[in-house]
Structure formats: structure tokens, C-alpha cells
Short mmCIF file of C-alpha atoms in Angstrom, two decimals:
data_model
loop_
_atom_site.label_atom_id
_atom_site.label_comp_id
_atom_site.label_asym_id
_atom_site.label_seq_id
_atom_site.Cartn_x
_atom_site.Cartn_y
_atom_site.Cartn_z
CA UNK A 1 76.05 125.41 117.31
CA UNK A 2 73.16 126.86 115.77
CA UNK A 3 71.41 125.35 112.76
CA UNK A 4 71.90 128.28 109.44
CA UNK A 5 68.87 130.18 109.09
CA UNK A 6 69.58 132.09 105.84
CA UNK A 7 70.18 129.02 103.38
CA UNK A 8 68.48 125.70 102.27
CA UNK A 9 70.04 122.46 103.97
CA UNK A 10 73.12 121.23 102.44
CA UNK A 11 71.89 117.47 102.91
CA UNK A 12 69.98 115.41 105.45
CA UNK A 13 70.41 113.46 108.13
CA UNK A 14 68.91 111.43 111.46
CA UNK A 15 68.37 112.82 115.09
CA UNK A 16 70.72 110.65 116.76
CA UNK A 17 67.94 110.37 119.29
CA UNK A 18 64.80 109.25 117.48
CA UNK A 19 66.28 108.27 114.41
CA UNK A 20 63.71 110.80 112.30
CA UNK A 21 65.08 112.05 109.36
CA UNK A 22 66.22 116.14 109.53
CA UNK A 23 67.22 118.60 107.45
CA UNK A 24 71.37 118.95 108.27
CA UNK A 25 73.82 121.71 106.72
CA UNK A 26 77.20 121.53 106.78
CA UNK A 27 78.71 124.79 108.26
CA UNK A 28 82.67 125.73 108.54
CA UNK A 29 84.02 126.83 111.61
CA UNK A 30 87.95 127.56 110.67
CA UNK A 31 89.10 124.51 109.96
CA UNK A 32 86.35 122.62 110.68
CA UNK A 33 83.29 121.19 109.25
CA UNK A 34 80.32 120.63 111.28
CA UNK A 35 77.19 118.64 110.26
CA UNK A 36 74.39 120.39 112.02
CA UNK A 37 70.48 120.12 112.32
CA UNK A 38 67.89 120.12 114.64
CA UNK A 39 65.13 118.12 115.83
CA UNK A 40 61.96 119.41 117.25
CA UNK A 41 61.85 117.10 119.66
CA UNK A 42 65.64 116.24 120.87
CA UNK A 43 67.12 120.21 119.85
CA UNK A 44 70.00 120.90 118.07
CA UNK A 45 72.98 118.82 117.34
CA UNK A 46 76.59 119.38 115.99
CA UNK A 47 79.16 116.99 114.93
CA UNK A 48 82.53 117.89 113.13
CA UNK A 49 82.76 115.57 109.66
CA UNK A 50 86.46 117.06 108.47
CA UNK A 51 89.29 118.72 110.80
CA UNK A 52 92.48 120.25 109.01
CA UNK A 53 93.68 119.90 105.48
CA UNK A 54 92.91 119.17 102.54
CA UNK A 55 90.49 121.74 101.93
CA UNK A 56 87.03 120.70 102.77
CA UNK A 57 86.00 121.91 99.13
CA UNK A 58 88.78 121.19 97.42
CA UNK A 59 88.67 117.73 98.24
CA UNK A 60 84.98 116.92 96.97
CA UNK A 61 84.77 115.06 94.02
CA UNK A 62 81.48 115.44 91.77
CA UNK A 63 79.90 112.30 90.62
CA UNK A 64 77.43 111.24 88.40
CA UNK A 65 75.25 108.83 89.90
CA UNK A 66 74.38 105.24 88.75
CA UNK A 67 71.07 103.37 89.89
CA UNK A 68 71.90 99.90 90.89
CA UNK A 69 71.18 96.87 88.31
CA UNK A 70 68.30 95.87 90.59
CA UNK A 71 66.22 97.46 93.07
CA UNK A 72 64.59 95.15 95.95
CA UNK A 73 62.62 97.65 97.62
CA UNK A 74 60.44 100.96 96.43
CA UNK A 75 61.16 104.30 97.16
CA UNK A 76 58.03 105.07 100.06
CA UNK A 77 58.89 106.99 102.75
CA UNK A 78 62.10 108.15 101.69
CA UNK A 79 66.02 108.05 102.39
CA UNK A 80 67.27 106.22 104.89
CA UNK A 81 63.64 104.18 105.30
CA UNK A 82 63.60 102.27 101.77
CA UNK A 83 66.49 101.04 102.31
CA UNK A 84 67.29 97.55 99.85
CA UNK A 85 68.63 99.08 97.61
CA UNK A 86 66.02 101.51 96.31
CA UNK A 87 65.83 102.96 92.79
CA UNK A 88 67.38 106.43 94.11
CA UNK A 89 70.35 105.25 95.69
CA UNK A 90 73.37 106.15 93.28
CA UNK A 91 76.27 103.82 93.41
CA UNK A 92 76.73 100.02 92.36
CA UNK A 93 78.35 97.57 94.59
CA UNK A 94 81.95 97.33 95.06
CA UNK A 95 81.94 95.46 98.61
CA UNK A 96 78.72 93.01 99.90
CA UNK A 97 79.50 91.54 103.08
CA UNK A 98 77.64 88.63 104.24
CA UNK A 99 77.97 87.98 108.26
CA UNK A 100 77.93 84.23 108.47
CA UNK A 101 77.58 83.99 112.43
CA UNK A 102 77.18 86.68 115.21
CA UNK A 103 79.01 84.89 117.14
CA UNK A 104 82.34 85.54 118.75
CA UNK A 105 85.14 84.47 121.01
CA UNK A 106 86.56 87.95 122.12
CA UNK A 107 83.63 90.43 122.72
CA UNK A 108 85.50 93.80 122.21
CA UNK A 109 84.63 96.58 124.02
CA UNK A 110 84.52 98.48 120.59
CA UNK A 111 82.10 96.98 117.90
CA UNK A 112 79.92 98.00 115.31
CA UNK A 113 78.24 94.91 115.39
CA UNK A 114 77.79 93.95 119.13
CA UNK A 115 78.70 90.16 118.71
CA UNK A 116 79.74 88.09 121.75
CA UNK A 117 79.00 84.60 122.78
CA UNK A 118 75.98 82.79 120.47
CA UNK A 119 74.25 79.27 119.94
CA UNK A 120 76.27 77.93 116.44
CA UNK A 121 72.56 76.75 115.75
CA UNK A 122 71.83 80.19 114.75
CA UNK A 123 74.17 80.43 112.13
CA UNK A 124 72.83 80.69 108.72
CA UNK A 125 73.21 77.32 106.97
CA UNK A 126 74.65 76.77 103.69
CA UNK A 127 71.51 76.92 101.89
CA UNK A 128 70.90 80.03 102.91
CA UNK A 129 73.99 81.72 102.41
CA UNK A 130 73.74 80.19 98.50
CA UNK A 131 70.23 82.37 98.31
CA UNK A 132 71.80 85.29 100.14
CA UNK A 133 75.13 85.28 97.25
CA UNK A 134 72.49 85.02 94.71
CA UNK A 135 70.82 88.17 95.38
CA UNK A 136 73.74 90.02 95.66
CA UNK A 137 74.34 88.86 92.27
CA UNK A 138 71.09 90.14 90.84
CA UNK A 139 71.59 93.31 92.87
CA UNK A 140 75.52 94.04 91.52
CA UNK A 141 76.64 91.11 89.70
CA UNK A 142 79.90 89.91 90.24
CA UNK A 143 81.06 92.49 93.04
CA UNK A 144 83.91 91.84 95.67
CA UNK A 145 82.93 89.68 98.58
CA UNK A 146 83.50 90.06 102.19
CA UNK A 147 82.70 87.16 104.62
CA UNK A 148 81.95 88.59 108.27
CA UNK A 149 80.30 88.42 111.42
CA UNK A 150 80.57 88.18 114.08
CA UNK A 151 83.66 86.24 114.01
CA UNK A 152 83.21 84.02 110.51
CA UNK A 153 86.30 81.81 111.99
CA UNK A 154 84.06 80.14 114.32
CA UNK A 155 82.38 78.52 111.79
CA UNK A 156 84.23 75.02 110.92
CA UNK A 157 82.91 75.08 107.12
CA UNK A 158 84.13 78.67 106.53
CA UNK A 159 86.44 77.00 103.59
CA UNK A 160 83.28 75.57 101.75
CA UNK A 161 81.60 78.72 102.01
CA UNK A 162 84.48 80.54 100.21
CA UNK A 163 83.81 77.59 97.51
CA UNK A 164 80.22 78.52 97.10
CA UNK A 165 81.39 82.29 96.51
CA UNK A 166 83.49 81.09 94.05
CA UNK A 167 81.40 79.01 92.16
CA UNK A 168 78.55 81.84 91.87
CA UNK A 169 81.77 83.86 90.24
CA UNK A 170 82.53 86.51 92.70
CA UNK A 171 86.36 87.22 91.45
CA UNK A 172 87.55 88.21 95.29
CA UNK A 173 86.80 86.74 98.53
CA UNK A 174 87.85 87.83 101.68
CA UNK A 175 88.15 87.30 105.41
CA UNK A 176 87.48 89.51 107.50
CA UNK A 177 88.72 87.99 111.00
CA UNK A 178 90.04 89.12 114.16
CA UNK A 179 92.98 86.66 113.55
CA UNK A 180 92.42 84.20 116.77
CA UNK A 181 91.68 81.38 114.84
CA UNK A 182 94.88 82.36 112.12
CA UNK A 183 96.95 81.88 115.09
CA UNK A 184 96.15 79.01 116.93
CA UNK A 185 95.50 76.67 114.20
CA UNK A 186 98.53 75.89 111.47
CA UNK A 187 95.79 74.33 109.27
CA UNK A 188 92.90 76.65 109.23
CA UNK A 189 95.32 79.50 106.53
CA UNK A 190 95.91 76.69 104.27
CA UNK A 191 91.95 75.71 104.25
CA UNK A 192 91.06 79.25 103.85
CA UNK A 193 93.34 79.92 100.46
CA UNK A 194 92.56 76.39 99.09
CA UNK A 195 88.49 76.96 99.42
CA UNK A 196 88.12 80.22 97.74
CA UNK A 197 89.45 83.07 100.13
CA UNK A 198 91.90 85.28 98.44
CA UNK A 199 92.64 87.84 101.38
CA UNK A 200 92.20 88.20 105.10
CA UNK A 201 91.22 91.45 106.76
CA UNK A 202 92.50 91.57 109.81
CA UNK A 203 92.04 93.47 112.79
CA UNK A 204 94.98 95.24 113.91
CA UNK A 205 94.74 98.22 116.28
CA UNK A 206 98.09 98.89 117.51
CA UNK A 207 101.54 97.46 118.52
CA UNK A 208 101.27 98.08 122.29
CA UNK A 209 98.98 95.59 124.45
CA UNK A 210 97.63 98.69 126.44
CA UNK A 211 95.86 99.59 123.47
CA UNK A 212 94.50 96.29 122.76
CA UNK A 213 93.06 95.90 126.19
CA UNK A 214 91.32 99.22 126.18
CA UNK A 215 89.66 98.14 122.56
CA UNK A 216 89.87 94.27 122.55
CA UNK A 217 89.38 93.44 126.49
CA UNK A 218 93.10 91.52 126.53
CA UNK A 219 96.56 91.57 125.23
CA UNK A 220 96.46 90.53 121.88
CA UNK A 221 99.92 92.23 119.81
CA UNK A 222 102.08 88.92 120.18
CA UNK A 223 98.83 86.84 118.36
CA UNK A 224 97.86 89.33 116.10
CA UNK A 225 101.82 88.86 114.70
CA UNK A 226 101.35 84.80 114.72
CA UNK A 227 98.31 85.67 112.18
CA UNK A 228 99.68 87.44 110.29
CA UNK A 229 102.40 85.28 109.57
CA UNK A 230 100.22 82.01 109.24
CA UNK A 231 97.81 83.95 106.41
CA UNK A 232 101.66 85.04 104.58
CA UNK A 233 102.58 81.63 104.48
CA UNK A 234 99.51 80.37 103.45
CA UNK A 235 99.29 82.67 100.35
CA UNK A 236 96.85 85.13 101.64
CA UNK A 237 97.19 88.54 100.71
CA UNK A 238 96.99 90.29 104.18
CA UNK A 239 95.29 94.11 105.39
CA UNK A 240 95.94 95.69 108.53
CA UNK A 241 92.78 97.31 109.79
CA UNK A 242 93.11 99.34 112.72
CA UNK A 243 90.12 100.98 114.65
CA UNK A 244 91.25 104.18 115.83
CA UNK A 245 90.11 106.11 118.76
CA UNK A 246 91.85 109.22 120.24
CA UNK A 247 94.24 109.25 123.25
CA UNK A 248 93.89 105.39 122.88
CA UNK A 249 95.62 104.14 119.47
CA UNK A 250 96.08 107.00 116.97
CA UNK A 251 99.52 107.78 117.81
CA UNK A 252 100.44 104.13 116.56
CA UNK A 253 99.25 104.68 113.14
CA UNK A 254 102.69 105.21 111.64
CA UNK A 255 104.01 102.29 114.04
CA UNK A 256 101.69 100.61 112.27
CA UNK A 257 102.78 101.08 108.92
CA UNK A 258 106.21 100.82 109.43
CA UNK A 259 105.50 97.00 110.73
CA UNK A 260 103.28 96.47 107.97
CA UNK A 261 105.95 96.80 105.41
CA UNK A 262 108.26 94.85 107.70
CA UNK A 263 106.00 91.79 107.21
CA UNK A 264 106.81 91.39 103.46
CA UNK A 265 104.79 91.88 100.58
CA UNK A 266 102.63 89.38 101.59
CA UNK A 267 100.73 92.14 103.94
CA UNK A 268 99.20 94.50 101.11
CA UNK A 269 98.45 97.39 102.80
CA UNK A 270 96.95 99.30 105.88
CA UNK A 271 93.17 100.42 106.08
CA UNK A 272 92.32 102.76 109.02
CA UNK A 273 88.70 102.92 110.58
CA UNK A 274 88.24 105.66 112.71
CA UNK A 275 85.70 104.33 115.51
CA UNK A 276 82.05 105.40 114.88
CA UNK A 277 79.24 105.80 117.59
CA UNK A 278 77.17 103.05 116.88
CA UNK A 279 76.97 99.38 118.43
CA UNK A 280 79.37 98.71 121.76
CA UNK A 281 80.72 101.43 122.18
CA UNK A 282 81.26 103.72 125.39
CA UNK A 283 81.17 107.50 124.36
CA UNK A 284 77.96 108.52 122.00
CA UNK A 285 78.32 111.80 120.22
CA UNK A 286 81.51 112.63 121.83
CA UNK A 287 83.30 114.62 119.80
CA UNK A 288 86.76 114.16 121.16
CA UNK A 289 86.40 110.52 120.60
CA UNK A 290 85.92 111.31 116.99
CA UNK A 291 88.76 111.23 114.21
CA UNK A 292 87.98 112.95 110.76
CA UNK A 293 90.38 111.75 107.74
CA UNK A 294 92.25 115.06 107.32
CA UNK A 295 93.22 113.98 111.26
CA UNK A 296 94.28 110.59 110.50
CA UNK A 297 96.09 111.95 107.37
CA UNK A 298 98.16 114.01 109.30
CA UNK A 299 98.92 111.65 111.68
CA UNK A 300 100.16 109.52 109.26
CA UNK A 301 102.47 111.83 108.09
CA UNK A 302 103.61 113.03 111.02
CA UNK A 303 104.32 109.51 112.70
CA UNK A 304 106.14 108.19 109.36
CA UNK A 305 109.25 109.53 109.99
CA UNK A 306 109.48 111.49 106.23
CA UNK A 307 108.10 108.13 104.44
CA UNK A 308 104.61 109.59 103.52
CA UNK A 309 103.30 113.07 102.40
CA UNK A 310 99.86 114.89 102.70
CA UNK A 311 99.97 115.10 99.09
CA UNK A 312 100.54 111.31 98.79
CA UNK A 313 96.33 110.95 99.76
CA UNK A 314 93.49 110.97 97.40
CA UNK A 315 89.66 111.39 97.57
CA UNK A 316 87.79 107.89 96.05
CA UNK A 317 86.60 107.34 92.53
CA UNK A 318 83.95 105.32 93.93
CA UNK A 319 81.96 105.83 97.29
CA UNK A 320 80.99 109.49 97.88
CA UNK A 321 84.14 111.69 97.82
CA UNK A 322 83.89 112.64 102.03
CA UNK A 323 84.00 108.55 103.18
CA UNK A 324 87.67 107.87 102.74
CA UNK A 325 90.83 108.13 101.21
CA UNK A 326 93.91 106.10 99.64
CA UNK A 327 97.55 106.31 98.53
CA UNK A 328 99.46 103.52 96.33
CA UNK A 329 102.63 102.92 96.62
CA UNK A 330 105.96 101.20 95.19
CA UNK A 331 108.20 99.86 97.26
CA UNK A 332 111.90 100.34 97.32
CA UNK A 333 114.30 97.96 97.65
CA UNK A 334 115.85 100.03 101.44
CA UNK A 335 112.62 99.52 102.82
CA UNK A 336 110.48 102.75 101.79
CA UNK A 337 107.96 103.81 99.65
CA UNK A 338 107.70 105.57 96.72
CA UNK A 339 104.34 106.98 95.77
CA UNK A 340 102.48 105.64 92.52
CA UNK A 341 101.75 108.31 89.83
CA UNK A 342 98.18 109.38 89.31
CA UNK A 343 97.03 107.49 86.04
CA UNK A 344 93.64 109.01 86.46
CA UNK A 345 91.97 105.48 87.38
CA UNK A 346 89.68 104.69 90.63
CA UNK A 347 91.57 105.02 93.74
CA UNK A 348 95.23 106.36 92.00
CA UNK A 349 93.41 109.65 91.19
CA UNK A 350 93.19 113.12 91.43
CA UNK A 351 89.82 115.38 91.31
CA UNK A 352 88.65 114.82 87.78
CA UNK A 353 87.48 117.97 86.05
CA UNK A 354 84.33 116.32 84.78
CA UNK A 355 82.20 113.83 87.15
CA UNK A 356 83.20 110.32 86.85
CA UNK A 357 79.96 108.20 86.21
CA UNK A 358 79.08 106.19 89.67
CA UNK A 359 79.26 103.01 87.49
CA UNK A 360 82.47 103.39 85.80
CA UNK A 361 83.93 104.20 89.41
CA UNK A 362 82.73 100.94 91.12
CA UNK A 363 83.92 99.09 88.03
CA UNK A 364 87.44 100.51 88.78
CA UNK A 365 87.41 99.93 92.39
CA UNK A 366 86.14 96.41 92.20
CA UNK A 367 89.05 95.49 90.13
CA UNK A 368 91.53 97.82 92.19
CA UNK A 369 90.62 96.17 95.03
CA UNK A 370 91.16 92.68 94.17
CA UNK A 371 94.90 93.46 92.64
CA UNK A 372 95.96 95.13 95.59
CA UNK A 373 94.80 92.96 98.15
CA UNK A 374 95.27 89.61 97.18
CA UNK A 375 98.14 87.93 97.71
CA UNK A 376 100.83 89.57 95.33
CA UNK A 377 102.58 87.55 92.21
CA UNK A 378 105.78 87.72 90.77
CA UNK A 379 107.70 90.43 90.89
CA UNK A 380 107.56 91.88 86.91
CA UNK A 381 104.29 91.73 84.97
CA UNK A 382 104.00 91.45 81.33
CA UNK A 383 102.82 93.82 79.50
CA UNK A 384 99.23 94.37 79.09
CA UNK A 385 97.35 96.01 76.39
CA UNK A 386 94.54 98.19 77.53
CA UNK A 387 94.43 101.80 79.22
CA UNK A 388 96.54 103.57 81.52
CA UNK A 389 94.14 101.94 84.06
CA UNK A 390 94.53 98.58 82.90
CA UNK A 391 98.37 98.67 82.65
CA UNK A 392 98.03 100.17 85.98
CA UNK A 393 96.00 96.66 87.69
CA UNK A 394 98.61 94.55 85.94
CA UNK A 395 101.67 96.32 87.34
CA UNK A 396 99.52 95.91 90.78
CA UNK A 397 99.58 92.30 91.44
CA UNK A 398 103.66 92.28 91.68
CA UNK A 399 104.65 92.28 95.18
CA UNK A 400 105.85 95.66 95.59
CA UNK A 401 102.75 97.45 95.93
CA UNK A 402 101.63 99.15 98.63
CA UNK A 403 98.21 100.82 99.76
CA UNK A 404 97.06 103.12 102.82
CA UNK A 405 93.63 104.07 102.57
CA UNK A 406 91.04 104.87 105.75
CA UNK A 407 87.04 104.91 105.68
CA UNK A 408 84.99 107.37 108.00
CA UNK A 409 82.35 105.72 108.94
CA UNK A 410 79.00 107.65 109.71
CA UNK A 411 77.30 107.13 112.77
CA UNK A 412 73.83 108.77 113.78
CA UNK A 413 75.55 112.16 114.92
CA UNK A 414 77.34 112.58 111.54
CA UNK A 415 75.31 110.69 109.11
CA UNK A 416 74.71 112.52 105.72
CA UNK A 417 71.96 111.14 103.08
CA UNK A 418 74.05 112.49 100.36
CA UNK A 419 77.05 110.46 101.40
CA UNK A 420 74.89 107.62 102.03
CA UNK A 421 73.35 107.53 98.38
CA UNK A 422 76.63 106.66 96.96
CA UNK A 423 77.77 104.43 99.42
CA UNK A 424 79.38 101.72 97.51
CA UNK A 425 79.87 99.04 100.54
CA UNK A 426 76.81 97.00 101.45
CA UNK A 427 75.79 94.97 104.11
CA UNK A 428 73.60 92.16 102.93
CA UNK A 429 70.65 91.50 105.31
CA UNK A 430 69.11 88.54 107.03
CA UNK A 431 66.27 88.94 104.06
CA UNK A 432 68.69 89.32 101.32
CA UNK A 433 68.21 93.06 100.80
CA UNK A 434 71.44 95.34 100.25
CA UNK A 435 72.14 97.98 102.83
CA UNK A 436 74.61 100.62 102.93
CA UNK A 437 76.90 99.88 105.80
CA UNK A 438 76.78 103.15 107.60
CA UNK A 439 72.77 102.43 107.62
CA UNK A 440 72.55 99.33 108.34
CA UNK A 441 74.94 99.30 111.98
CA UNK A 442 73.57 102.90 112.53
CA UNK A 443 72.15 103.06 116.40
CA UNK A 444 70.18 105.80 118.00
CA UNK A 445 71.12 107.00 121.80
CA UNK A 446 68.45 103.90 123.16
CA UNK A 447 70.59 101.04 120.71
CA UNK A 448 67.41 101.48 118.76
CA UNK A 449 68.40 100.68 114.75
CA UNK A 450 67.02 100.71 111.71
CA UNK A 451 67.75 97.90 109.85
CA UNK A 452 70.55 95.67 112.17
CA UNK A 453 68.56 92.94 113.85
CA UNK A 454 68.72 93.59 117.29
CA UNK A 455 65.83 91.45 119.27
CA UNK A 456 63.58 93.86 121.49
CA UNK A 457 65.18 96.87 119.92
CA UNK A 458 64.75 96.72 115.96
CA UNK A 459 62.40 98.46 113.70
CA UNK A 460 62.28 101.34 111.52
CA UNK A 461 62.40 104.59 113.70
CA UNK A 462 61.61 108.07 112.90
CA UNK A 463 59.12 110.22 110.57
#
């Protein structure tokens, strides 16, 4: 597909190739939205970005943006190369996550950050994780917290490093695990909500062991079911995060679901991740490896058996309008779900006729995060002065809540500068800068990235 000729780009983007930056326009084909550019080196290069309905257009949600409290780097050569954050990107912080080992004890065919068997010496001690939660505080304050890797469950002081989040005063700490660990040991759950964590984000592709050896490397559906129970009992608010790929998983999605809400209120929601092309994985720039939301949408709907409608999804309040969506739900005593009305809040709204300030929006999701993910209280809530939005949070943290949401992740085929300038989930590097997490796993045809430490591969590519 041809790059337009008769119009300025749209946005810009990276030749998956070289990693240079390139002018990129986003051009409708039916139903489809294509990202397109070309390099002068490498050629052209098409990727779709949205299949299906809602409307492309009618789903974008303007923003105004919001320059982070703190910038650690200067704006040189440009988006994506000033990457720390820089004075122009446009979004606080809702999510840091902090990897805490690259190790790992499965070493997944599929994974964005190509972990596998390490030396625990490399780990990042203590002391440096302290420095590490300190800069995300001058960067963003008190954001939400993700602990990562690698597999952080390898590490045996994982509860103490929950504590040290906790004592710098981020409100909501989470796991996010592949659930091995949550299985094996009856202890570990227990350590993990008495040293700070309030949630565990777990990996969960599927309910069929054919899926999990294609994407995990081994059968892993009976285990992933002993987690999930051990985190319940323990008090941990529980997500289900599936990464999807086609013809392998996504026709499990509303399988899926349905055992989500069989687990109790204890499991909060489900959070879908359709699989980008960047780190370990086997099929760069493939585009029938690649799910758009309106796709995983649809299948939701039309695996759920009448539980869930298209109309039932929203675009974000937060991150840029084209990364993901959500629905909240309520629900019923029979064993469905009943949709949450729109209060006009982050995450429970529709398209807002004016632009919602960047700031205001990561202030929302920060807090809608934490209610709906941690482990859910009693089952009435008293009643809470504030707005609509605040009445809203303390209905949330009763146990009959319910979220889907699903994050597109952009890899170096389908990465958009515009998108990336309000990305509102940020990887904290090595060096303590903030990096938006599309940017910081992104990976060029050779494994060549651009901020991701990757020994003999690493450095900042393109012109």
C-alpha cells in the first residue's frame, strides 16, 4: 500500500527496519485502518492499527495534553530519541513498572521482554530499587506501581520490596507474575499481601493446554488455576491477562471471562494484550498475527454467549484514545453482568464533547485503577460525598465489580508518535529515566532497540 501523496502525514512513526523516524499517515481501506510510510532506504510499509467497529473516527477522543511534573531528559533530536520523559511528551503517569530481575523460570516463546535463565547477582539490589522509586516520584508523584521482570517471583525479598513502595507512598502495588511461584508455594500469597502488594497480574492465556504450549513452551491451565486461588485466599485482588495471538488463543477470550467470574470476586477483572512484534517473538510484521481492539471487541461479544455488548466498550480517559479500551461492570447475583452507567469519569466514559485535560485523566485512572483491582471489600459502601466520579470509586471497591479492558500495544510496524506522546504507562529504566512502554520494548527486524538493554544490540538507532 502506497504512502498518500496529496496530504501532510497524519503522525510519525519508525522504519521497522532501521528504527529512523518517518513520516506515517493513517489511510482507510473499508474497514480498515492502515498506518503507512516509507523509508528511503527499507521502502514502503503497511500495518492495519483498527479492523471493524466502532468507527475509527468516532472512537477518537481529543485530549488536552499535560507535560509531566518533571522532565529528565531535553528535547534534542526529537520523538522517540529524547526519550525520559521529555518536556513534549503529554501525559502524566498512571502505571511505572520497575523490572526487579530479568530473570525467569519459564522462557515463553512469546515475550516482550526476552527473559530466560539469569545470574540472581544481576538483580538490582535494594538500594537501588529505593533510588529507582524515588525518581518515579519526582517524575509523577504518587502513581500506581507495577513490580516486573522478568519473573519478580524469583526474587526471595519480593515482600520487602513491596514495603519500600509503600513506604515512599505509592497507594497501589502490584504483581505482575506468571503465577509459578503463586502455585507452588502456600506461603509466598500471604508474604506478598502482608509486605505491600495489593494485586497480582497474572498471566493467563487460555483454558486449553494446547494454547499454553504454543505461547508458554508447556502445559500450564491446571497451575495457572492453583494461582489463582492461592492470591484469592490470600487477599489479593486478582487480573487475568491474556496475550492473544490469532488461530492460537483468541477464540478463548469469552472462555476466559466466563471462568473469571467463576473464581469469585476475588478475580477483578480480565485485561487482554494482543501480542505485539517486538522481543521473542516468531512472526515480525505479519499482519495475520496481528489483533486490533475492534477484533478483540467482537470476539468478546461473540464468544460471551449474550453476556456482553459492543456498546458495553469505551475509549480511555487517559492514554491516547487508539491504545485500549474498558467496560465496568456489576455483577448479578445468577452469575452475569450488568454494565455500569457512564458517570462521565476516566475509564466509565463516553467521548466527551470538550477534551479532557491529560492531567485530570491520569488522576482518574490512577484512582480507577487501584479500586478495581485490589482486592474487593464489603459488599455495600457508605456513602461518599464528592462527584459522580467519586461516588463512583467508592461503590467500586465492593466485590461485585467487574472490568474488561485490552491494551494494543505498538510495535515498530504500527508505532505512532502521536499515540506515544500520551502514553500514560512507563517503563522505568536501568538509569532511572521514564519510558513509554511501547518505546522502550520496541525492536527493529535485527532485535536492534532503542532504549531496552540488550548487550551487543542496544543503542539509539535511526536519523
Amino acid at each position: 500500500m502506497q504512502r498518500p501523496v496529496d496530504r501532510e502525514p497524519d503522525t510519525a512513526s519508525v522504519c521497522p527496519v532501521c528504527l529512523r523516524r518517518l513520516a506515517a499517515w493513517r489511510v482507510v481501506r473499508g474497514d480498515t485502518v492502515f498506518l503507512v510510510k516509507r523509508c528511503p532506504e527499507h521502502g514502503d510499509f503497511a500495518a492495519p492499527v483498527w479492523r471493524g467497529q466502532p468507527d475509527f473516527s468516532a472512537w477518537k477522543r481529543p485530549k488536552r495534553p499535560s507535560a509531566p511534573r518533571r522532565a529528565f531528559t531535553a528535547v534534542d533530536r526529537g520523538c522517540p530519541f529524547d526519550c525520559g520523559l521529555c518536556p513534549d511528551h503529554g501525559q502524566h503517569t498512571c502505571t511505572a513498572l520497575i523490572e526487579v530481575t530479568s530473570r525467569c523460570d519459564l522462557g515463553c516463546p512469546v515475550c516482550f521482554a526476552s527473559s530466560g535463565p539469569g545470574d540472581a547477582a544481576a538483580d538490582p539490589p535494594l538500594s537501588r530499587l529505593a533510588f529507582l522509586l524515588d525518581r518515579v516520584r519526582q517524575a509523577s508523584g504518587p502513581c500506581n506501581l507495577q513490580i516486573s521482570g522478568g519473573e519478580p517471583a524469583l526474587r526471595s525479598d519480593l515482600p520487602a520490596i513491596g514495603e519500600l513502595a509503600k513506604a515512599r507512598g505509592f497507594p497501589f502495588v502490584q504483581l505482575n507474575t506468571n503465577g509459578l511461584r503463586l502455585a507452588a508455594d502456600p506461603d509466598f500469597a500471604r508474604s506478598l499481601a502482608g509486605g505491600g502488594f495489593d494485586s497480582v497480574f497474572l498471566q493467563f492465556d487460555a483454558v486449553t493446554d494446547g494454547a499454553y504450549r504454543a505461547l508458554r513452551g508447556r502445559p500450564l491451565f491446571d497451575l495457572k488455576k492453583r494461582a489463582v486461588a492461592a492470591a484469592v485466599r490470600a487477599g489479593l485482588g486478582v487480573v487475568l491477562v491474556p496475550t492473544t495471538v490469532p488461530g492460537i488463543n483468541d477464540g478463548e477470550l469469552g472462555d476466559i471471562v466466563r471462568l473469571a467470574l467463576s473464581f469469585g470476586p476475588g478475580v477483578r477483572g480480565v485485561h487482554i494484550q494482543p501480542a505485539a512484534a517486538f522481543g521473542r517473538h516468531p512472526w515480525p510484521g505479519r499482519d495475520d498475527r496481528r489483533l486490533t481492539l475492534p477484533e478483540v471487541m467482537a470476539a468478546l461479544v461473540r464468544q460471551s454467549r449474550g453476556l456482553l455488548r459492543l456498546e458495553d466498550f469505551h475509549p480511555p480517559g487517559c492514554e491516547h484514545s487508539l491504545c485500549s479500551f474498558s467496560a465496568v461492570y456489576q455483577r448479578t447475583p445468577s452469575g452475569g453482568l450488568t454494565p455500569v452507567p457512564k458517570t462521565g469519569g476516566c475509564c466509565v466514559a463516553a467521548p466527551a464533547a470538550q477534551p479532557i485535560l491529560a492531567e485530570e485523566g491520569a488522576r482518574r485512572a490512577k484512582a480507577f485503577t487501584a479500586k478495581h483491582w485490589a482486592a474487593p471489600g464489603p459488599d455495600t459502601a457508605p456513602a461518599t460525598p464528592g462527584d459522580d466520579f467519586d461516588r463512583f470509586l467508592a461503590k467500586a471497591a465492593t466485590g461485585g465489580r467487574f472490568t474488561l479492558s485490552a491494551m494494543a500495544f505498538m510495535d515498530a510496524w504500527t508505532l505512532d508518535l502521536e499515540r506515544v506522546r500520551g502514553c500514560c504507562i512507563h517503563e522505568v529504566s536501568p538509569e532511572g529515566l521514564l519510558i513509554p512502554f511501547c518505546l522502550y520494548n520496541l525492536s527493529g527486524t535485527d532485535g536492534r532497540t532503542l532504549y531496552r538493554p540488550q548487550p551487543g544490540l542496544q543503542g539509539r538507532a535511526g536519523a
